[in-house]
Amino acid sequence: MLFSLVFLYFLYIKLIDTNLSLPEEYQGIGKKAATQWIGLLPLIAAIYSGFLICNQAYGRMNTRYENIYAFLNRIAARMEETPEWSHDIPVYFANPSHIFNANYEVEIKAYDDLRRMMGTDLYPWYNSEELVSFFEIYLHFPVREASSEQIADISASEEFNKMPVFPAEGSIKVIDDVMIVKPDERSH
């Protein structure tokens, strides 16, 4: 991703090379210094932005990933503890768009000052399909997603509406041969 910034390094090297090969009348101290500073300022800016991106933004993204990984690992462990669990049972992750709920707040104060670091925060984009992919790819925990008909039937049931949200007792249960995991009370 940052490979394109290497161009600035080559540009600066070429600028110094060109400056050294100028005729004598153009090699005054002021002219040399100006030429070198013209190339050095964008190089310093690129190094600084690279430092921010690599150390802060990627660190933030990694921390968010670790939080989600730990949270979903806890869910997987609770799913396996359910007596009806098997990899063949369809699973419905209900209302996961904000992944973390009031029972599982994740606030990292060190990252509150970061601005304009697009893509490094948690955004409400999660759905059942993405969680199934996360379980399979990152946790190596195969999950079969419930069908839309099963989801519609379960969502209309009173038993589902009375379920608490994870990690409360009863937030993972089987209704009509479908395992329900309820990360949040409602879809946002």
Tab-separated table of C-alpha atoms in Angstrom:
chain	number	residue	atom	x	y	z
A	1	MET	CA	0.000	0.000	0.000
A	2	LEU	CA	2.793	2.439	0.849
A	3	PHE	CA	4.935	1.308	-2.084
A	4	SER	CA	3.825	4.344	-4.112
A	5	LEU	CA	5.566	6.590	-1.564
A	6	VAL	CA	8.914	5.069	-2.583
A	7	PHE	CA	8.638	7.301	-5.636
A	8	LEU	CA	9.353	10.306	-3.391
A	9	TYR	CA	12.634	8.772	-2.255
A	10	PHE	CA	13.720	8.215	-5.852
A	11	LEU	CA	12.623	11.731	-6.755
A	12	TYR	CA	14.738	13.190	-3.961
A	13	ILE	CA	17.783	11.113	-4.971
A	14	LYS	CA	17.352	12.262	-8.583
A	15	LEU	CA	17.026	15.874	-7.425
A	16	ILE	CA	20.321	15.651	-5.529
A	17	ASP	CA	21.973	13.935	-8.502
A	18	THR	CA	20.724	16.622	-10.872
A	19	ASN	CA	21.840	19.339	-8.461
A	20	LEU	CA	25.365	17.895	-8.278
A	21	SER	CA	25.671	17.683	-12.060
A	22	LEU	CA	24.634	21.330	-12.718
A	23	PRO	CA	27.168	23.683	-14.331
A	24	GLU	CA	29.334	25.767	-11.963
A	25	GLU	CA	27.304	28.988	-12.377
A	26	TYR	CA	24.145	27.232	-11.045
A	27	GLN	CA	25.831	25.556	-8.090
A	28	GLY	CA	25.779	28.446	-5.648
A	29	ILE	CA	25.154	27.565	-1.990
A	30	GLY	CA	21.707	29.169	-1.965
A	31	LYS	CA	20.595	27.484	-5.173
A	32	LYS	CA	21.815	24.068	-4.012
A	33	ALA	CA	20.134	24.413	-0.642
A	34	ALA	CA	16.844	25.539	-2.212
A	35	THR	CA	16.853	22.599	-4.601
A	36	GLN	CA	17.564	20.153	-1.811
A	37	TRP	CA	14.870	21.611	0.489
A	38	ILE	CA	12.298	21.496	-2.317
A	39	GLY	CA	12.825	17.741	-2.492
A	40	LEU	CA	13.308	17.193	1.221
A	41	LEU	CA	10.030	18.737	2.440
A	42	PRO	CA	7.707	16.290	0.601
A	43	LEU	CA	9.986	13.466	1.696
A	44	ILE	CA	9.643	14.476	5.366
A	45	ALA	CA	5.864	14.780	4.939
A	46	ALA	CA	5.730	11.292	3.403
A	47	ILE	CA	7.809	9.823	6.230
A	48	TYR	CA	5.571	11.470	8.849
A	49	SER	CA	2.335	10.282	7.209
A	50	GLY	CA	3.844	6.808	6.829
A	51	PHE	CA	4.654	6.839	10.541
A	52	LEU	CA	1.051	7.778	11.378
A	53	ILE	CA	-0.460	5.191	9.078
A	54	CYS	CA	1.838	2.340	10.033
A	55	ASN	CA	2.031	2.937	13.757
A	56	GLN	CA	-1.294	4.473	14.683
A	57	ALA	CA	-3.856	3.466	12.089
A	58	TYR	CA	-2.650	-0.100	11.636
A	59	GLY	CA	-2.215	-0.439	15.383
A	60	ARG	CA	-5.795	0.721	15.844
A	61	MET	CA	-7.075	-1.681	13.200
A	62	ASN	CA	-5.180	-4.547	14.821
A	63	THR	CA	-6.610	-3.696	18.230
A	64	ARG	CA	-10.145	-3.620	16.811
A	65	TYR	CA	-9.545	-6.972	15.119
A	66	GLU	CA	-8.258	-8.463	18.381
A	67	ASN	CA	-11.367	-7.193	20.197
A	68	ILE	CA	-13.697	-8.746	17.641
A	69	TYR	CA	-11.656	-11.965	17.601
A	70	ALA	CA	-11.847	-12.271	21.407
A	71	PHE	CA	-15.560	-11.471	21.442
A	72	LEU	CA	-16.443	-14.001	18.735
A	73	ASN	CA	-14.159	-16.590	20.323
A	74	ARG	CA	-16.214	-16.256	23.522
A	75	ILE	CA	-19.391	-16.686	21.483
A	76	ALA	CA	-17.968	-19.802	19.781
A	77	ALA	CA	-17.077	-21.309	23.161
A	78	ARG	CA	-20.601	-20.688	24.451
A	79	MET	CA	-22.099	-22.149	21.272
A	80	GLU	CA	-20.113	-25.364	21.794
A	81	GLU	CA	-21.307	-25.576	25.392
A	82	THR	CA	-24.921	-25.687	24.217
A	83	PRO	CA	-26.110	-29.322	24.321
A	84	GLU	CA	-27.742	-29.124	20.868
A	85	TRP	CA	-24.596	-27.827	19.178
A	86	SER	CA	-23.232	-29.500	16.080
A	87	HIS	CA	-21.640	-28.046	12.965
A	88	ASP	CA	-24.745	-29.100	11.043
A	89	ILE	CA	-27.187	-26.949	13.009
A	90	PRO	CA	-28.072	-23.690	11.252
A	91	VAL	CA	-27.062	-20.553	13.158
A	92	TYR	CA	-28.691	-17.135	13.169
A	93	PHE	CA	-26.708	-14.166	14.483
A	94	ALA	CA	-29.468	-11.737	15.386
A	95	ASN	CA	-28.861	-7.987	15.155
A	96	PRO	CA	-25.053	-8.032	14.908
A	97	SER	CA	-24.649	-4.719	13.037
A	98	HIS	CA	-22.879	-2.996	15.941
A	99	ILE	CA	-21.108	-6.237	17.028
A	100	PHE	CA	-20.481	-4.922	20.568
A	101	ASN	CA	-23.368	-3.992	22.845
A	102	ALA	CA	-23.798	-2.199	26.165
A	103	ASN	CA	-22.763	-5.391	27.983
A	104	TYR	CA	-19.470	-5.531	26.102
A	105	GLU	CA	-18.281	-1.953	25.618
A	106	VAL	CA	-14.936	-1.518	23.909
A	107	GLU	CA	-13.438	1.918	24.363
A	108	ILE	CA	-9.783	2.545	23.670
A	109	LYS	CA	-8.964	6.039	24.958
A	110	ALA	CA	-5.552	6.147	23.278
A	111	TYR	CA	-7.263	6.212	19.882
A	112	ASP	CA	-9.728	9.012	20.591
A	113	ASP	CA	-7.310	11.636	19.242
A	114	LEU	CA	-6.793	9.963	15.865
A	115	ARG	CA	-8.517	11.863	13.112
A	116	ARG	CA	-8.978	11.096	9.442
A	117	MET	CA	-7.906	7.472	9.789
A	118	MET	CA	-10.634	6.055	7.571
A	119	GLY	CA	-11.174	2.339	7.833
A	120	THR	CA	-9.610	1.960	11.268
A	121	ASP	CA	-12.720	2.235	13.409
A	122	LEU	CA	-15.648	-0.086	13.956
A	123	TYR	CA	-18.513	0.766	11.681
A	124	PRO	CA	-22.025	-0.721	11.829
A	125	TRP	CA	-21.672	-3.022	8.837
A	126	TYR	CA	-21.687	-6.476	10.386
A	127	ASN	CA	-24.416	-8.909	9.462
A	128	SER	CA	-24.937	-12.607	9.948
A	129	GLU	CA	-23.147	-13.502	6.711
A	130	GLU	CA	-19.979	-11.585	7.652
A	131	LEU	CA	-19.931	-13.214	11.079
A	132	VAL	CA	-20.231	-16.668	9.528
A	133	SER	CA	-17.258	-15.811	7.282
A	134	PHE	CA	-15.258	-14.510	10.256
A	135	PHE	CA	-15.935	-17.697	12.226
A	136	GLU	CA	-14.848	-19.883	9.316
A	137	ILE	CA	-11.806	-17.892	8.166
A	138	TYR	CA	-10.288	-16.543	11.380
A	139	LEU	CA	-11.548	-18.927	14.054
A	140	HIS	CA	-11.584	-22.071	11.872
A	141	PHE	CA	-15.024	-22.719	13.324
A	142	PRO	CA	-17.428	-23.840	10.587
A	143	VAL	CA	-20.919	-22.412	10.952
A	144	ARG	CA	-23.929	-23.042	8.749
A	145	GLU	CA	-26.054	-19.938	8.305
A	146	ALA	CA	-29.821	-20.167	8.819
A	147	SER	CA	-32.059	-19.653	5.797
A	148	SER	CA	-34.058	-16.455	5.335
A	149	GLU	CA	-37.303	-18.399	5.954
A	150	GLN	CA	-35.975	-19.741	9.254
A	151	ILE	CA	-34.824	-16.270	10.251
A	152	ALA	CA	-38.218	-14.742	9.441
A	153	ASP	CA	-40.051	-17.389	11.502
A	154	ILE	CA	-37.708	-17.020	14.474
A	155	SER	CA	-37.714	-13.207	14.392
A	156	ALA	CA	-41.497	-13.227	14.726
A	157	SER	CA	-41.501	-15.586	17.712
A	158	GLU	CA	-42.129	-14.380	21.242
A	159	GLU	CA	-39.367	-16.636	22.606
A	160	PHE	CA	-36.811	-14.851	20.411
A	161	ASN	CA	-38.018	-11.403	21.453
A	162	LYS	CA	-37.597	-12.317	25.127
A	163	MET	CA	-33.978	-13.455	24.675
A	164	PRO	CA	-31.342	-11.294	26.400
A	165	VAL	CA	-28.217	-10.109	24.588
A	166	PHE	CA	-24.780	-11.712	24.807
A	167	PRO	CA	-23.061	-12.402	27.230
A	168	ALA	CA	-26.181	-12.832	29.403
A	169	GLU	CA	-27.399	-16.339	30.218
A	170	GLY	CA	-29.915	-17.392	27.566
A	171	SER	CA	-28.456	-15.186	24.823
A	172	ILE	CA	-27.559	-18.347	22.879
A	173	LYS	CA	-30.304	-20.916	22.505
A	174	VAL	CA	-31.943	-23.229	20.015
A	175	ILE	CA	-35.387	-22.338	18.663
A	176	ASP	CA	-37.033	-24.525	16.002
A	177	ASP	CA	-33.779	-26.406	15.328
A	178	VAL	CA	-31.846	-23.164	14.713
A	179	MET	CA	-29.177	-21.880	17.076
A	180	ILE	CA	-29.766	-18.222	17.850
A	181	VAL	CA	-26.950	-15.943	18.975
A	182	LYS	CA	-28.163	-12.499	19.982
A	183	PRO	CA	-25.295	-9.948	20.100
A	184	ASP	CA	-27.672	-6.975	20.391
A	185	GLU	CA	-31.306	-6.244	21.206
A	186	ARG	CA	-32.229	-4.658	17.918
A	187	SER	CA	-30.851	-3.866	14.513
A	188	HIS	CA	-29.571	-0.288	14.427
